Amino acid sequence: MSASTILQPGQIEAPAGDIPFLRLPARESFFKERAARFRQLAIDHKLGDFLEFMAALAEAQHAALSHFPQVSLPDPEQLALSREHGMPVLAAGSWTRDPAWRDALQGIAAAVVGNAPQVARKAIAHLRGMNADSLEKLADAVLDGRCRDTDLAASPFIAAALQAYWTHMATTLGPSAFGRTDISNLCPVCASAPVTSVVRIGGAEQGLRYLHCSLCGSEWHMVRAKCSNCESTKGIAYYGIEGDKGAVKAEACEECGSYLKILYMDKDPQLDPGADDLATLALDILMDEAGVQRSGPNLFLLSA
Ligand SMILES: [Zn+2]
Ligand SMILES: [Zn+2]
């Protein structure tokens, strides 16, 4: 592991004026591009089989999103009230889920079961035997970032369906439905923590850093060289794997003792905030060995 230059906040402050605060995922391409990136990353990778399976899962998410039925959504009054009070209107912890997400779950499971490894096939059989109440409880646990040992193997399918459902709601409502919130380290759409952050390239977003939601895939702006967890600007350091091209680093904060990965698109324009996170688990292991905790979850990597 190598520490790189410590950046001072003033050095790379976002340009003043109008910067896009919120980027919703592009419904038609979001999961499709993630699947393609997983396939690309799987080539000659130690975790190749796992990344190939994640590609199949992302393709199933794309199919689920393309056919998602109408679901209950906040009405204009609720939207206005949430904007006024700076609250995420689709907050994962309190939003009443439409049962349609469970149909998406069954569709996703059916799409991947044929090529799934033995352990995943068993998990899918387990899911299919669960009643609505148990599935809702499991969804609560996944959204809470923890689940029981016995449910761990099933949790990626739950995560995949919940992501498709929340992406469906966010993109159906569209960007004007959401306002800025006061809690800058949580998603302004669904109040989930970010999975990674990404420094974008091109157009008005050139060089700007966005936090990428672990659940709905929305991105919100946060200046660079600032802890995405506690907002401290002191003692931020960047760690990477020696010898790689430096496209993915761990941004660590001395104040709160946590890190989140930061992805640099100028180093690799194909980077995907979800896929590249799972392809760089070696960096998480190094940070863990150094005693630094990860601040945001990857819903496909829950522990019991
Ligand atoms: Zn979100
Ligand atoms: Zn911090």
XYZ file of C-alpha atoms in Angstrom, residues 25-299:
275
model
C -28.975 6.983 -12.996
C -29.784 6.671 -16.707
C -32.575 4.130 -16.648
C -31.877 2.591 -20.082
C -28.168 2.024 -19.594
C -27.317 2.027 -15.879
C -27.372 -1.716 -15.118
C -26.449 -2.671 -18.704
C -23.218 -0.687 -18.477
C -22.504 -2.102 -15.028
C -22.893 -5.632 -16.430
C -20.491 -4.838 -19.281
C -17.958 -3.435 -16.832
C -18.204 -6.536 -14.612
C -17.490 -8.707 -17.673
C -14.512 -6.584 -18.625
C -13.128 -6.710 -15.079
C -13.617 -10.491 -14.853
C -10.977 -11.140 -17.521
C -7.804 -12.519 -15.903
C -9.087 -11.496 -12.463
C -8.571 -13.695 -9.390
C -12.280 -13.266 -8.638
C -13.258 -13.785 -12.288
C -16.097 -16.251 -11.621
C -17.607 -14.000 -8.978
C -17.411 -10.940 -11.256
C -18.979 -12.935 -14.133
C -21.840 -13.863 -11.832
C -22.231 -10.224 -10.805
C -22.429 -9.353 -14.516
C -25.314 -11.810 -14.942
C -27.006 -10.314 -11.879
C -26.645 -6.767 -13.268
C -28.148 -7.936 -16.565
C -31.084 -9.388 -14.647
C -31.447 -6.040 -12.836
C -31.534 -4.301 -16.222
C -34.311 -6.634 -17.398
C -36.255 -6.125 -14.158
C -35.975 -2.343 -14.445
C -37.091 -2.399 -18.099
C -40.296 -4.244 -17.169
C -40.985 -2.759 -13.764
C -44.742 -2.283 -13.234
C -46.292 0.890 -11.861
C -45.648 1.249 -8.151
C -46.948 3.578 -5.483
C -44.962 6.811 -5.342
C -45.012 9.916 -3.155
C -47.675 12.399 -4.236
C -46.777 15.981 -5.243
C -47.606 17.240 -1.758
C -45.225 14.781 -0.093
C -42.538 15.669 -2.620
C -42.936 19.393 -1.968
C -42.877 18.889 1.800
C -39.713 16.760 1.610
C -37.977 19.345 -0.595
C -39.002 22.116 1.766
C -37.606 20.294 4.799
C -34.517 18.930 3.063
C -35.534 15.316 3.674
C -34.918 12.362 1.308
C -38.447 11.434 0.218
C -37.712 7.772 -0.584
C -35.774 7.095 2.645
C -34.849 3.405 2.644
C -35.481 2.989 6.361
C -39.015 4.349 6.418
C -40.483 4.083 2.903
C -43.321 1.515 2.654
C -42.192 -0.842 -0.087
C -44.544 -1.747 -2.897
C -44.974 -5.575 -3.142
C -43.815 -5.285 -6.774
C -40.207 -5.432 -5.585
C -40.778 -9.071 -4.631
C -41.901 -9.873 -8.181
C -38.699 -8.250 -9.402
C -36.826 -10.505 -6.973
C -38.425 -13.638 -8.420
C -37.668 -12.428 -11.966
C -34.031 -11.744 -11.133
C -33.648 -15.111 -9.400
C -35.196 -16.937 -12.368
C -32.918 -15.115 -14.815
C -29.672 -16.113 -13.101
C -30.457 -19.510 -11.568
C -29.419 -21.471 -14.687
C -25.795 -20.324 -14.562
C -25.539 -19.804 -10.825
C -22.984 -21.690 -8.726
C -24.309 -24.406 -6.421
C -24.414 -22.195 -3.315
C -26.409 -19.506 -5.150
C -28.852 -22.093 -6.520
C -29.501 -23.278 -2.981
C -29.988 -19.666 -1.852
C -32.510 -19.081 -4.648
C -34.433 -22.208 -3.648
C -34.416 -20.884 -0.061
C -35.775 -17.506 -1.259
C -38.517 -19.143 -3.287
C -39.720 -20.942 -0.197
C -39.992 -17.762 1.886
C -43.314 -16.024 2.471
C -43.892 -12.304 1.933
C -43.373 -11.469 5.590
C -39.976 -13.215 5.776
C -38.852 -11.571 2.536
C -39.784 -8.135 3.892
C -37.824 -8.837 7.077
C -34.833 -9.928 5.017
C -35.125 -6.746 2.940
C -35.082 -4.681 6.152
C -31.932 -6.509 7.256
C -30.178 -5.962 3.914
C -31.059 -2.255 3.971
C -29.740 -2.145 7.513
C -26.442 -3.594 6.293
C -26.539 -6.825 8.273
C -28.237 -10.163 8.046
C -28.245 -13.556 9.693
C -25.712 -16.215 8.726
C -28.426 -18.363 7.247
C -29.606 -15.560 4.949
C -26.205 -14.333 3.758
C -26.191 -16.365 0.536
C -29.659 -15.037 -0.355
C -28.844 -11.402 0.407
C -27.303 -10.481 -2.992
C -30.577 -11.316 -4.752
C -32.538 -9.210 -2.280
C -30.019 -6.373 -2.773
C -30.302 -6.664 -6.566
C -34.124 -6.445 -6.454
C -34.130 -3.532 -3.998
C -31.656 -1.612 -6.159
C -33.820 -2.158 -9.252
C -36.915 -1.042 -7.304
C -35.336 2.128 -5.902
C -33.766 3.001 -9.259
C -37.215 2.547 -10.786
C -38.789 4.964 -8.299
C -36.010 7.567 -8.565
C -36.000 7.604 -12.378
C -39.815 7.557 -12.611
C -40.026 10.658 -10.408
C -37.140 12.384 -12.206
C -34.551 14.879 -10.914
C -36.935 17.780 -10.307
C -38.709 15.725 -7.603
C -35.702 15.919 -5.295
C -34.091 18.799 -3.492
C -30.905 19.317 -1.552
C -30.816 17.822 1.912
C -28.974 18.840 5.066
C -27.250 15.491 5.507
C -24.497 15.669 2.920
C -23.118 12.172 3.505
C -26.417 10.423 2.668
C -28.266 10.099 -0.642
C -30.731 12.988 -1.158
C -33.142 10.535 -2.820
C -33.161 7.517 -0.477
C -30.953 8.442 2.532
C -28.576 5.512 1.942
C -24.810 5.761 2.375
C -22.561 5.936 -0.690
C -20.813 2.812 -1.999
C -17.909 4.804 -3.502
C -17.250 8.293 -4.790
C -16.260 9.132 -8.335
C -14.365 12.042 -9.876
C -16.130 12.559 -13.190
C -14.943 13.753 -16.585
C -16.636 15.721 -19.351
C -18.927 18.735 -19.601
C -20.074 20.599 -16.507
C -19.005 17.674 -14.308
C -15.346 17.714 -15.337
C -13.196 17.097 -12.275
C -16.155 17.155 -9.867
C -16.540 14.489 -7.215
C -19.885 12.720 -6.700
C -20.894 10.246 -4.018
C -22.618 7.215 -5.568
C -25.630 5.812 -3.690
C -25.321 2.162 -2.653
C -29.058 1.624 -3.166
C -30.688 3.798 -5.862
C -27.587 4.621 -7.922
C -28.111 8.392 -7.691
C -25.068 10.602 -7.297
C -24.698 13.834 -5.367
C -21.949 16.366 -5.417
C -19.397 16.775 -2.661
C -16.186 18.794 -2.922
C -12.952 16.834 -3.063
C -10.429 16.461 -0.251
C -13.231 16.290 2.285
C -14.237 13.212 4.274
C -17.464 11.827 2.786
C -18.368 10.462 6.210
C -17.716 13.258 8.746
C -16.954 16.185 6.379
C -13.597 16.849 7.978
C -11.077 18.481 5.653
C -8.119 17.741 7.895
C -6.019 14.604 7.768
C -7.381 13.193 4.516
C -4.973 10.725 2.907
C -5.152 8.535 -0.188
C -4.040 4.925 -0.393
C -3.742 2.715 -3.415
C -2.382 -0.607 -4.518
C 1.255 -0.256 -5.508
C 1.834 -0.713 -9.224
C -1.729 -0.264 -10.508
C -2.742 2.751 -12.557
C -4.165 4.651 -9.591
C -7.748 4.782 -10.863
C -9.152 3.524 -7.537
C -7.904 4.822 -4.198
C -9.058 4.639 -0.614
C -9.790 8.109 0.757
C -9.107 7.809 4.467
C -9.945 10.292 7.216
C -7.972 10.670 10.415
C -10.844 12.406 12.233
C -13.383 9.580 12.043
C -11.028 6.716 11.178
C -12.976 5.611 8.118
C -12.380 5.353 4.384
C -14.384 5.205 1.194
C -12.995 4.401 -2.231
C -12.653 7.211 -4.731
C -12.616 6.439 -8.464
C -10.843 8.683 -10.981
C -12.417 8.590 -14.430
C -9.545 10.544 -15.981
C -7.392 7.495 -15.203
C -9.996 5.065 -16.576
C -13.158 6.376 -18.284
C -14.839 2.925 -18.078
C -14.939 2.912 -14.269
C -18.228 1.886 -12.681
C -18.874 2.902 -9.044
C -20.415 -0.466 -8.158
C -18.417 -2.901 -10.282
C -14.973 -1.428 -9.697
C -15.631 -1.471 -5.976
C -16.075 -5.259 -6.027
C -13.088 -5.748 -8.334
C -10.781 -3.960 -5.872
C -11.473 -5.939 -2.707
C -7.702 -6.249 -2.251
C -7.689 -2.577 -1.279
C -10.417 -3.167 1.337
C -8.361 -5.985 2.808
C -5.311 -3.718 3.079
C -7.327 -0.955 4.731
C -8.897 -3.468 7.105
C -5.445 -4.743 8.057
C -4.439 -1.134 8.736
C -7.417 -0.854 11.117
C -9.419 1.631 9.021
C -13.161 0.969 8.738
C -15.093 1.351 5.516
C -17.807 4.038 5.904
C -20.341 3.033 3.198
C -21.607 -0.447 2.330
C -21.637 -2.448 -0.853
C -25.005 -4.224 -0.618
